[in-house]
Tab-separated table of C-alpha atoms in Angstrom:
chain	number	residue	atom	x	y	z
A	1	MET	CA	24.380	-1.619	243.473
A	2	THR	CA	26.400	1.274	242.153
A	3	LEU	CA	29.261	1.434	239.708
A	4	SER	CA	31.682	2.384	242.478
A	5	THR	CA	31.008	-0.849	244.398
A	6	LEU	CA	31.945	-2.826	241.278
A	7	THR	CA	35.141	-0.962	240.520
A	8	ARG	CA	38.463	-0.357	242.225
A	9	PRO	CA	40.512	2.803	242.647
A	10	TRP	CA	42.360	3.851	239.505
A	11	ALA	CA	45.700	2.186	238.873
A	12	ALA	CA	48.047	2.643	235.918
A	13	ILE	CA	48.062	-1.079	235.165
A	14	SER	CA	46.592	-4.245	236.676
A	15	TRP	CA	48.905	-6.892	238.034
A	16	GLY	CA	49.233	-9.464	235.284
A	17	PHE	CA	48.032	-6.870	232.732
A	18	LEU	CA	44.516	-8.299	232.197
A	19	ASP	CA	41.806	-6.748	234.327
A	20	ALA	CA	40.061	-8.892	236.945
A	21	SER	CA	36.956	-9.434	234.845
A	22	ALA	CA	38.932	-10.591	231.800
A	23	LYS	CA	40.801	-13.065	233.998
A	24	ARG	CA	37.567	-14.405	235.456
A	25	GLU	CA	36.214	-15.098	231.987
A	26	MET	CA	39.462	-16.863	231.026
A	27	ARG	CA	39.296	-18.931	234.225
A	28	ARG	CA	35.723	-20.047	233.554
A	29	LYS	CA	36.559	-21.081	230.010
A	30	MET	CA	39.798	-22.814	231.015
A	31	ILE	CA	37.913	-24.923	233.585
A	32	LYS	CA	35.348	-25.931	230.939
A	33	ALA	CA	38.170	-26.659	228.471
A	34	ILE	CA	39.697	-29.079	231.000
A	35	ALA	CA	36.301	-30.707	231.622
A	36	VAL	CA	35.818	-31.425	227.896
A	37	PRO	CA	39.328	-32.156	226.576
A	38	GLY	CA	39.990	-31.084	222.986
A	39	CYS	CA	36.682	-29.230	222.602
A	40	GLN	CA	37.042	-25.625	221.430
A	41	MET	CA	35.577	-23.182	223.930
A	42	PRO	CA	34.711	-19.675	222.696
A	43	TYR	CA	36.067	-16.721	224.685
A	44	ALA	CA	36.150	-12.961	224.316
A	45	SER	CA	39.876	-12.526	223.528
A	46	ARG	CA	40.711	-9.112	224.954
A	47	GLU	CA	43.131	-6.586	223.550
A	48	VAL	CA	46.737	-7.128	224.535
A	49	PRO	CA	49.633	-4.925	223.412
A	50	MET	CA	50.463	-7.190	220.493
A	51	ALA	CA	48.818	-7.774	217.120
A	52	ARG	CA	46.355	-10.652	216.786
A	53	GLY	CA	48.121	-13.604	215.205
A	54	TRP	CA	51.347	-13.078	217.153
A	55	GLY	CA	50.435	-15.224	220.127
A	56	THR	CA	47.699	-13.177	221.797
A	57	GLY	CA	45.664	-16.297	222.625
A	58	GLY	CA	48.574	-17.993	224.353
A	59	LEU	CA	49.475	-14.722	226.036
A	60	GLN	CA	46.008	-14.332	227.606
A	61	VAL	CA	46.127	-17.875	229.005
A	62	THR	CA	49.636	-17.307	230.354
A	63	LEU	CA	48.650	-13.975	231.927
A	64	THR	CA	45.733	-15.700	233.662
A	65	LEU	CA	47.971	-18.484	234.984
A	66	LEU	CA	50.776	-16.203	236.222
A	67	ARG	CA	51.533	-16.288	239.922
A	68	THR	CA	54.057	-14.330	241.898
A	69	ASP	CA	56.267	-17.438	242.077
A	70	SER	CA	55.925	-18.409	238.389
A	71	VAL	CA	59.016	-19.065	236.280
A	72	VAL	CA	58.216	-18.488	232.611
A	73	LYS	CA	59.865	-19.813	229.490
A	74	VAL	CA	58.727	-18.633	226.070
A	75	ILE	CA	59.821	-20.334	222.871
A	76	ASP	CA	59.240	-19.565	219.236
A	77	GLN	CA	59.815	-22.609	216.999
A	78	GLY	CA	62.045	-24.013	219.750
A	79	ALA	CA	64.134	-20.859	220.224
A	80	ASP	CA	64.167	-18.759	223.404
A	81	ASP	CA	66.038	-15.891	221.775
A	82	SER	CA	63.802	-14.998	218.832
A	83	VAL	CA	62.420	-11.455	218.919
A	84	ASN	CA	58.840	-12.635	219.432
A	85	ALA	CA	59.714	-15.032	222.271
A	86	ALA	CA	62.037	-12.569	224.023
A	87	SER	CA	59.455	-9.765	223.821
A	88	ILE	CA	56.644	-11.907	225.204
A	89	ARG	CA	58.851	-13.214	228.015
A	90	ARG	CA	59.966	-9.723	229.002
A	91	PHE	CA	56.375	-8.470	228.886
A	92	LEU	CA	55.236	-11.318	231.169
A	93	SER	CA	57.909	-10.590	233.740
A	94	ARG	CA	57.321	-6.821	233.628
A	95	VAL	CA	53.588	-7.057	234.294
A	96	SER	CA	53.807	-9.700	237.013
A	97	ALA	CA	57.374	-9.785	238.401
A	98	ALA	CA	57.518	-13.471	237.425
A	99	ALA	CA	60.998	-14.918	236.925
A	100	GLU	CA	62.295	-15.629	233.418
A	101	THR	CA	64.192	-18.696	232.302
A	102	TRP	CA	65.399	-20.442	229.166
A	103	ASP	CA	65.688	-23.803	230.886
A	104	THR	CA	62.761	-26.219	230.450
A	105	LEU	CA	63.594	-27.878	233.785
A	106	GLU	CA	63.302	-24.610	235.760
A	107	ALA	CA	60.092	-23.355	234.127
A	108	THR	CA	56.663	-23.681	235.728
A	109	LEU	CA	54.864	-22.098	232.793
A	110	ILE	CA	55.953	-22.560	229.171
A	111	GLN	CA	54.370	-20.566	226.367
A	112	SER	CA	55.300	-21.935	222.995
A	113	ARG	CA	54.838	-21.223	219.344
A	114	HIS	CA	54.770	-24.483	217.396
A	115	ARG	CA	57.128	-26.694	219.425
A	116	VAL	CA	57.045	-28.857	222.550
A	117	PRO	CA	60.404	-28.923	224.387
A	118	GLU	CA	62.516	-32.059	223.936
A	119	GLU	CA	62.932	-32.606	227.677
A	120	ARG	CA	59.982	-34.309	229.349
A	121	LEU	CA	57.547	-31.988	231.060
A	122	ARG	CA	56.655	-32.724	234.682
A	123	GLU	CA	53.304	-32.876	236.460
A	124	ASP	CA	53.732	-29.369	237.919
A	125	GLN	CA	54.333	-27.717	234.545
A	126	VAL	CA	51.804	-26.084	232.251
A	127	LEU	CA	52.400	-25.810	228.505
A	128	VAL	CA	50.553	-23.051	226.631
A	129	LEU	CA	50.550	-23.445	222.856
A	130	GLN	CA	49.735	-20.543	220.552
A	131	VAL	CA	47.270	-21.574	217.880
A	132	PRO	CA	46.767	-19.741	214.567
A	133	ASN	CA	43.866	-21.913	213.345
A	134	PRO	CA	42.062	-23.956	216.002
A	135	GLU	CA	39.609	-25.636	213.610
A	136	PRO	CA	40.806	-28.987	212.233
A	137	LEU	CA	37.739	-29.117	209.975
A	138	ARG	CA	38.441	-25.822	208.193
A	139	PRO	CA	40.115	-27.411	205.134
A	140	VAL	CA	37.014	-29.568	204.600
A	141	GLN	CA	34.310	-27.222	205.908
A	142	PRO	CA	34.922	-23.449	205.776
A	143	ASN	CA	31.536	-22.627	207.342
A	144	MET	CA	32.259	-22.595	211.064
A	145	SER	CA	28.636	-23.113	212.119
A	146	ILE	CA	28.514	-26.331	210.108
A	147	ALA	CA	31.954	-27.308	211.433
A	148	ARG	CA	30.639	-26.894	214.991
A	149	GLN	CA	27.713	-29.155	214.158
A	150	MET	CA	30.174	-31.710	212.762
A	151	HIS	CA	32.085	-31.629	216.080
A	152	ALA	CA	28.790	-32.083	217.927
A	153	ASP	CA	28.021	-35.127	215.780
A	154	ALA	CA	31.636	-36.425	215.922
A	155	ASP	CA	31.401	-36.368	212.113
A	156	TYR	CA	35.081	-36.590	211.186
A	157	GLY	CA	34.970	-38.803	208.079
A	158	ARG	CA	36.162	-36.043	205.778
A	159	LEU	CA	39.422	-35.699	207.707
A	160	TRP	CA	40.243	-39.295	206.832
A	161	LEU	CA	39.333	-38.462	203.250
A	162	VAL	CA	41.979	-35.701	203.259
A	163	LEU	CA	44.588	-38.173	204.509
A	164	TYR	CA	43.441	-40.751	201.955
A	165	GLU	CA	43.770	-38.244	199.104
A	166	GLN	CA	47.307	-37.450	200.255
A	167	MET	CA	48.111	-41.164	200.150
A	168	VAL	CA	46.658	-41.505	196.639
A	169	ARG	CA	48.387	-38.408	195.272
A	170	SER	CA	51.761	-38.701	196.950
A	171	GLY	CA	52.062	-42.245	198.197
A	172	ARG	CA	52.377	-41.065	201.787
A	173	ILE	CA	50.636	-38.787	204.259
A	174	MET	CA	51.844	-35.256	203.524
A	175	GLN	CA	50.327	-33.532	206.578
A	176	GLY	CA	53.409	-32.080	208.266
A	177	ALA	CA	52.450	-29.683	211.043
A	178	ALA	CA	49.073	-29.441	212.821
A	179	TYR	CA	48.349	-33.139	212.408
A	180	PRO	CA	44.725	-33.729	213.531
A	181	ALA	CA	44.394	-35.860	216.650
A	182	LEU	CA	41.451	-37.423	218.466
A	183	VAL	CA	41.358	-36.314	222.108
A	184	ASN	CA	39.787	-38.515	224.797
A	185	GLY	CA	38.165	-40.551	222.029
A	186	ARG	CA	35.641	-37.803	221.271
A	187	HIS	CA	36.848	-34.467	219.842
A	188	VAL	CA	39.330	-34.031	217.015
A	189	MET	CA	41.657	-31.115	217.670
A	190	THR	CA	44.482	-29.524	215.802
A	191	PRO	CA	47.486	-29.656	218.123
A	192	SER	CA	48.592	-26.243	216.723
A	193	PRO	CA	51.270	-26.362	214.012
A	194	ILE	CA	53.676	-28.463	216.061
A	195	PRO	CA	55.537	-31.000	213.898
A	196	ARG	CA	54.410	-34.633	213.816
A	197	TRP	CA	57.453	-35.250	216.043
A	198	ASP	CA	55.750	-33.434	218.936
A	199	VAL	CA	52.210	-34.842	218.814
A	200	PRO	CA	53.018	-38.051	220.788
A	201	LYS	CA	54.339	-35.825	223.594
A	202	LEU	CA	50.761	-34.756	224.357
A	203	HIS	CA	49.425	-38.323	224.620
A	204	MET	CA	49.062	-39.500	228.261
A	205	ALA	CA	51.493	-36.761	229.305
A	206	ARG	CA	52.174	-35.697	232.890
A	207	HIS	CA	51.771	-31.977	232.231
A	208	LEU	CA	48.682	-29.895	231.461
A	209	THR	CA	48.430	-28.303	228.012
A	210	PHE	CA	46.326	-25.309	227.014
A	211	LEU	CA	45.933	-24.328	223.373
A	212	SER	CA	44.576	-20.880	222.675
A	213	ALA	CA	43.801	-18.935	219.501
A	214	GLY	CA	43.437	-15.212	220.171
A	215	ARG	CA	42.385	-14.128	216.691
A	216	GLU	CA	39.858	-16.970	216.420
A	217	LYS	CA	38.748	-16.512	220.064
A	218	ARG	CA	38.760	-20.159	221.064
A	219	LEU	CA	40.728	-22.185	223.578
A	220	TYR	CA	40.979	-25.879	224.378
A	221	ALA	CA	42.983	-28.068	226.692
A	222	VAL	CA	44.619	-31.462	227.030
A	223	PRO	CA	44.678	-32.491	230.714
A	224	PRO	CA	47.349	-34.874	232.009
A	225	PHE	CA	46.861	-38.556	231.195
A	226	THR	CA	44.481	-37.899	228.331
A	227	ARG	CA	44.500	-39.897	225.110
A	228	VAL	CA	45.689	-37.891	222.093
A	229	GLU	CA	45.626	-40.179	219.073
A	230	PRO	CA	46.683	-38.876	215.649
A	231	LEU	CA	44.201	-39.902	212.937
A	232	VAL	CA	45.686	-42.856	211.050
A	233	PHE	CA	44.579	-45.792	208.980
A	234	SER	CA	45.053	-49.118	210.755
A	235	ASP	CA	47.454	-50.308	208.013
A	236	VAL	CA	49.382	-47.005	207.668
A	237	PRO	CA	51.085	-46.297	210.978
A	238	TYR	CA	51.722	-42.767	212.260
A	239	LYS	CA	55.203	-41.636	211.330
A	240	VAL	CA	57.212	-38.806	212.818
A	241	GLU	CA	59.781	-36.834	210.831
A	242	ASP	CA	62.847	-38.801	209.857
A	243	HIS	CA	65.211	-36.946	212.179
A	244	ALA	CA	66.416	-39.832	214.322
A	245	ASP	CA	69.805	-40.113	212.601
A	246	LEU	CA	70.519	-36.420	212.052
A	247	VAL	CA	73.263	-34.713	214.025
A	248	CYS	CA	73.193	-31.075	215.115
A	249	HIS	CA	76.201	-29.373	213.519
A	250	ARG	CA	76.691	-27.027	216.478
A	251	SER	CA	75.977	-29.106	219.575
A	252	GLY	CA	76.430	-32.669	218.337
A	253	LEU	CA	72.963	-33.592	219.611
A	254	ARG	CA	71.390	-36.583	217.911
A	255	GLY	CA	67.826	-37.862	217.823
A	256	VAL	CA	66.039	-34.556	218.385
A	257	PHE	CA	63.902	-32.451	216.048
A	258	MET	CA	66.158	-30.474	213.690
A	259	ASN	CA	65.986	-27.250	211.713
A	260	GLU	CA	67.331	-27.696	208.208
A	261	ILE	CA	69.718	-24.906	207.166
A	262	PRO	CA	70.419	-24.777	203.411
A	263	GLN	CA	74.115	-24.405	202.546
A	264	ASP	CA	75.758	-22.499	199.688
A	265	GLY	CA	77.028	-25.675	198.061
A	266	GLY	CA	73.492	-27.073	197.783
A	267	GLY	CA	73.477	-29.413	200.760
A	268	SER	CA	72.045	-28.767	204.177
A	269	ALA	CA	73.245	-28.578	207.730
A	270	PHE	CA	71.042	-29.447	210.685
A	271	GLU	CA	70.643	-27.667	213.982
A	272	ALA	CA	68.679	-28.738	217.076
A	273	SER	CA	65.348	-26.894	217.035
A	274	ASP	CA	65.144	-26.801	220.859
A	275	SER	CA	67.769	-24.065	221.141
A	276	HIS	CA	68.354	-24.181	224.883
A	277	LEU	CA	68.845	-27.949	224.804
A	278	GLY	CA	71.535	-27.278	222.190
A	279	ILE	CA	73.140	-24.664	224.455
A	280	LYS	CA	73.152	-27.114	227.364
A	281	ALA	CA	74.727	-29.813	225.193
A	282	ILE	CA	77.488	-27.400	224.102
A	283	ARG	CA	78.124	-26.328	227.716
A	284	ARG	CA	78.290	-29.921	228.824
A	285	ALA	CA	80.769	-30.727	226.035
A	286	GLU	CA	82.904	-27.815	227.291
A	287	GLY	CA	82.929	-29.363	230.749
A	288	ALA	CA	80.473	-27.050	232.511
A	289	ALA	CA	78.003	-28.537	235.000
A	290	THR	CA	74.598	-28.577	233.290
A	291	THR	CA	71.588	-30.799	233.811
A	292	ILE	CA	69.808	-32.221	230.810
A	293	GLY	CA	66.509	-33.736	231.914
A	294	PRO	CA	65.009	-37.009	230.709
A	295	MET	CA	63.950	-36.745	227.069
A	296	TRP	CA	60.774	-37.819	225.263
A	297	TYR	CA	62.867	-39.387	222.496
A	298	GLU	CA	65.823	-41.625	223.239
A	299	GLU	CA	68.103	-42.460	220.347
A	300	GLY	CA	65.469	-41.110	217.995
A	301	ARG	CA	62.676	-43.315	219.320
A	302	PHE	CA	59.721	-42.071	221.307
A	303	ARG	CA	59.640	-43.512	224.826
A	304	PRO	CA	56.124	-43.537	226.241
B	1	MET	CA	57.202	2.347	234.590
B	2	ALA	CA	56.722	0.941	238.075
B	3	LEU	CA	56.090	-2.764	238.367
B	4	PRO	CA	52.441	-3.493	239.080
B	5	HIS	CA	51.850	-5.048	242.484
B	6	PRO	CA	49.314	-7.785	243.135
B	7	THR	CA	46.476	-6.802	245.446
B	8	PRO	CA	45.354	-9.240	248.168
B	9	ASP	CA	42.368	-10.013	245.898
B	10	ASP	CA	44.695	-10.875	243.003
B	11	LEU	CA	46.668	-13.271	245.190
B	12	ARG	CA	43.564	-14.963	246.600
B	13	ASP	CA	41.993	-15.334	243.142
B	14	THR	CA	45.104	-16.814	241.524
B	15	ASP	CA	45.569	-19.236	244.436
B	16	ALA	CA	41.911	-20.290	244.299
B	17	PHE	CA	42.034	-20.759	240.531
B	18	GLU	CA	45.295	-22.699	240.723
B	19	ALA	CA	43.669	-25.081	243.225
B	20	LEU	CA	40.519	-25.438	241.116
B	21	MET	CA	42.436	-25.901	237.850
B	22	TRP	CA	44.594	-28.739	239.193
B	23	ALA	CA	41.626	-30.286	241.015
B	24	MET	CA	39.803	-30.438	237.662
B	25	ALA	CA	42.874	-31.476	235.651
B	26	ARG	CA	43.654	-34.301	238.123
B	27	PRO	CA	40.279	-35.514	239.387
B	28	GLY	CA	40.515	-37.224	242.760
B	29	THR	CA	43.518	-35.283	244.024
B	30	VAL	CA	42.888	-32.981	246.968
B	31	ARG	CA	43.824	-29.310	246.636
B	32	SER	CA	43.583	-26.438	249.100
B	33	LEU	CA	41.755	-23.156	248.720
B	34	PRO	CA	42.920	-20.054	250.602
B	35	GLU	CA	39.742	-20.005	252.736
B	36	GLY	CA	36.780	-21.911	251.312
B	37	ALA	CA	34.039	-22.088	248.692
B	38	ALA	CA	33.652	-18.292	248.659
B	39	ASP	CA	37.137	-18.027	247.089
B	40	LEU	CA	35.883	-19.935	244.070
B	41	ALA	CA	32.940	-17.561	243.710
B	42	LEU	CA	35.204	-14.516	243.819
B	43	ALA	CA	37.732	-15.990	241.380
B	44	LEU	CA	35.129	-17.026	238.789
B	45	LEU	CA	32.071	-14.800	238.983
B	46	ASP	CA	31.299	-11.367	237.605
B	47	ARG	CA	28.535	-9.546	235.764
B	48	GLU	CA	28.545	-12.051	232.909
B	49	THR	CA	27.415	-14.987	235.073
B	50	ARG	CA	24.113	-16.303	236.442
B	51	VAL	CA	24.452	-17.905	239.831
B	52	HIS	CA	22.377	-19.942	242.248
B	53	ALA	CA	23.590	-19.725	245.847
B	54	GLU	CA	21.873	-21.527	248.702
B	55	ASP	CA	23.521	-19.760	251.596
B	56	PRO	CA	22.121	-16.194	251.982
B	57	GLU	CA	25.438	-14.803	253.241
B	58	LEU	CA	27.323	-16.228	250.234
B	59	ALA	CA	24.504	-15.037	247.957
B	60	ARG	CA	25.059	-11.513	249.290
B	61	ARG	CA	28.784	-11.681	248.530
B	62	ILE	CA	28.086	-13.087	245.059
B	63	ALA	CA	25.534	-10.368	244.338
B	64	ALA	CA	28.239	-7.813	245.163
B	65	THR	CA	30.357	-9.157	242.267
B	66	GLY	CA	27.586	-8.122	239.885
B	67	ALA	CA	26.509	-11.684	239.076
B	68	ALA	CA	22.770	-12.259	238.624
B	69	LEU	CA	21.141	-14.463	241.271
B	70	VAL	CA	18.778	-16.865	239.512
B	71	THR	CA	16.996	-20.187	240.038
B	72	PRO	CA	19.130	-23.312	239.485
B	73	ASP	CA	17.552	-24.168	236.123
B	74	ARG	CA	18.994	-20.951	234.647
B	75	ALA	CA	22.305	-20.829	236.528
B	76	ASP	CA	25.752	-21.418	235.042
B	77	HIS	CA	27.290	-21.710	238.526
B	78	ALA	CA	25.621	-23.142	241.634
B	79	PHE	CA	26.947	-22.949	245.188
B	80	CYS	CA	25.105	-25.410	247.433
B	81	THR	CA	25.641	-25.892	251.138
B	82	THR	CA	23.236	-28.775	251.881
B	83	ALA	CA	23.001	-32.255	250.411
B	84	ALA	CA	19.329	-31.810	249.552
B	85	GLY	CA	19.987	-28.474	247.875
B	86	ALA	CA	22.829	-29.950	245.811
B	87	MET	CA	20.617	-32.856	244.704
B	88	ALA	CA	17.821	-30.487	243.673
B	89	ALA	CA	20.248	-28.245	241.790
B	90	LEU	CA	21.970	-31.153	240.016
B	91	ALA	CA	18.586	-32.316	238.713
B	92	VAL	CA	17.829	-29.045	236.915
B	93	LEU	CA	21.119	-27.220	236.209
B	94	PRO	CA	21.828	-26.674	232.488
B	95	VAL	CA	24.043	-29.358	230.925
B	96	GLY	CA	24.917	-27.405	227.789
B	97	SER	CA	24.584	-29.022	224.402
B	98	ALA	CA	26.767	-31.054	222.073
B	99	LEU	CA	27.219	-27.801	220.117
B	100	TYR	CA	28.205	-25.752	223.170
B	101	PRO	CA	29.390	-28.042	225.976
B	102	ASP	CA	30.790	-24.977	227.787
B	103	GLU	CA	27.220	-24.032	228.726
B	104	GLY	CA	27.120	-26.979	231.142
B	105	ALA	CA	27.081	-25.628	234.705
B	106	THR	CA	29.607	-25.875	237.541
B	107	LEU	CA	28.181	-27.115	240.853
B	108	VAL	CA	30.078	-26.432	244.072
B	109	MET	CA	28.781	-28.634	246.911
B	110	PRO	CA	29.891	-29.948	250.310
B	111	ALA	CA	31.371	-33.408	250.931
B	112	ILE	CA	33.550	-35.147	253.476
B	113	ILE	CA	36.890	-35.847	251.798
B	114	GLY	CA	38.760	-38.901	253.064
B	115	ALA	CA	35.857	-40.660	254.789
B	116	GLY	CA	32.870	-42.642	253.554
B	117	PRO	CA	32.458	-45.032	250.620
B	118	LEU	CA	35.503	-45.844	248.514
B	119	LEU	CA	35.164	-44.528	244.946
B	120	GLY	CA	37.200	-45.407	241.884
B	121	LEU	CA	37.666	-42.645	239.302
B	122	THR	CA	38.770	-43.204	235.709
B	123	GLY	CA	39.099	-40.809	232.796
B	124	PRO	CA	41.172	-37.877	231.570
B	125	GLY	CA	43.595	-36.581	234.181
B	126	ILE	CA	43.908	-39.929	235.943
B	127	GLU	CA	46.680	-42.462	235.429
B	128	GLY	CA	44.843	-45.785	235.545
B	129	GLN	CA	42.391	-45.496	238.408
B	130	CYS	CA	42.266	-43.053	241.316
B	131	ARG	CA	40.788	-44.279	244.593
B	132	LEU	CA	39.253	-41.834	246.990
B	133	ARG	CA	36.866	-41.894	249.955
B	134	LEU	CA	34.044	-39.383	249.732
B	135	GLY	CA	31.364	-39.063	252.395
B	136	GLY	CA	28.395	-36.828	253.052
B	137	LEU	CA	27.139	-37.097	249.482
B	138	PRO	CA	23.351	-37.199	249.084
B	139	GLU	CA	21.737	-40.544	248.304
B	140	GLY	CA	21.654	-41.180	244.551
B	141	LEU	CA	23.992	-38.300	243.648
B	142	LEU	CA	26.342	-40.388	241.534
B	143	ASP	CA	23.446	-41.992	239.618
B	144	LEU	CA	21.881	-38.600	238.959
B	145	ARG	CA	25.269	-37.249	237.883
B	146	SER	CA	25.833	-40.030	235.370
B	147	ALA	CA	22.268	-39.634	234.078
B	148	ARG	CA	22.820	-35.915	233.479
B	149	CYS	CA	26.409	-36.133	232.172
B	150	ARG	CA	25.935	-37.442	228.650
B	151	TYR	CA	29.385	-36.495	227.474
B	152	PRO	CA	30.227	-33.918	226.124
B	153	GLU	CA	27.160	-32.488	227.828
B	154	GLY	CA	27.233	-32.424	231.597
B	155	ILE	CA	27.775	-30.684	234.891
B	156	ASP	CA	31.163	-30.301	236.550
B	157	LEU	CA	31.221	-30.888	240.308
B	158	VAL	CA	33.554	-29.274	242.810
B	159	LEU	CA	33.374	-30.981	246.210
B	160	VAL	CA	34.367	-28.748	249.089
B	161	ASP	CA	35.342	-29.826	252.601
B	162	GLY	CA	36.394	-26.705	254.489
B	163	ARG	CA	39.421	-25.470	252.559
B	164	ARG	CA	39.979	-28.728	250.704
B	165	ILE	CA	38.498	-29.412	247.258
B	166	VAL	CA	38.191	-32.332	244.865
B	167	GLY	CA	37.094	-31.851	241.261
B	168	LEU	CA	34.778	-34.210	239.395
B	169	PRO	CA	34.580	-32.973	235.802
B	170	ARG	CA	31.957	-34.509	233.525
B	171	SER	CA	34.629	-36.475	231.635
B	172	VAL	CA	35.335	-38.725	234.629
B	173	ALA	CA	33.569	-42.018	235.322
B	174	VAL	CA	32.912	-42.803	238.997
B	175	GLU	CA	32.245	-46.273	240.387
B	176	VAL	CA	31.553	-47.306	243.963
B	177	LEU	CA	34.083	-49.982	244.959
């Protein structure tokens, strides 16, 4: 075997940016991540033209999944038009000729920073979540070799201790984003810093979810119809944010996750976090023909 | 800057991976590869892998990717073409460890999809129970599989029938109905 049989003629850039070998490694790890839901799989995390910590893990998974007929949506805290989301989306379409969209219903591939869209995802859609810290045990065990052993032993008692201490100190569970959840009854994962509102959307869902941390070089997955159970005490039920009765001041949407916008007078206004859903609601109110898909939450209540 | 164009290899690899990914994510559903088991080898294997391949022609193509050809007990991917070979490989392939479940191997083996005994699959990726007929499996394969898949350790099976594939990841429980 010679080097020339293993290489290809020079090209300025590979289709889908990552070289073939990088994609093969991602593919192998993504298959293993599906086979053991919620278990963190180490991977090499190649260089991409973006700083680590800005979504490089999600980007590598998305680049591996891209097809010529993909339609990509990228959101940053629910918004399609933030600089980070717009740059990633444009990069994806430039390196692969994939189509871009803001609409959850049109997308085949959704890369997201810290939100799950409010419209239900279908069985043909893949959600890629960017993860800053993939290790749910880090607050209780900073040594990652010991944390790995704790995952191997399913030794998660200290996570309940954290929740218990929050109850004792504050009278309620204070964990807001990245609420730890037990996947397939075996591995505890951090669902990335999505709000508590979004965690039930991963439980027994129709879509496939990948979670990938580029800086930490680990990825994990939640296949369709997989149990994702937030850690709770049997007498303290899991509670999502109290947003059921809030109204978006721009679109009039109700019963979706809201961004709180402080006002000069001291109060706050609320705005739908899923920005394109808000846009669709405004268009519909103006009489334009828009389709809003079925939602995870109806009238502020989660519908399984 | 000109838009990069996919090569025929890029297209075949993404199609093969798409089929494999959904076959694994939804065990029991049938997906189609562009051509056959060799597509999986080309989409997954490179110099970082250790592979056991039964068929000499496929072994030659795999060697050309730079992958090391090894005995099944050291392989992270195995491509079997006979029932006896698949049984022998399944008995010795690495299952990984509770610390590193990703070191459990992937075994690609032949089966007849849609004929033979009726199986019921339950587990992640399946709503309730998935029923599927699978024939041509070696005697005792399912027992050996459950003996070696002590979750999260285990071996992930890909059953190939021509271009069609079914995935059986280690997380799935199989019963004969």
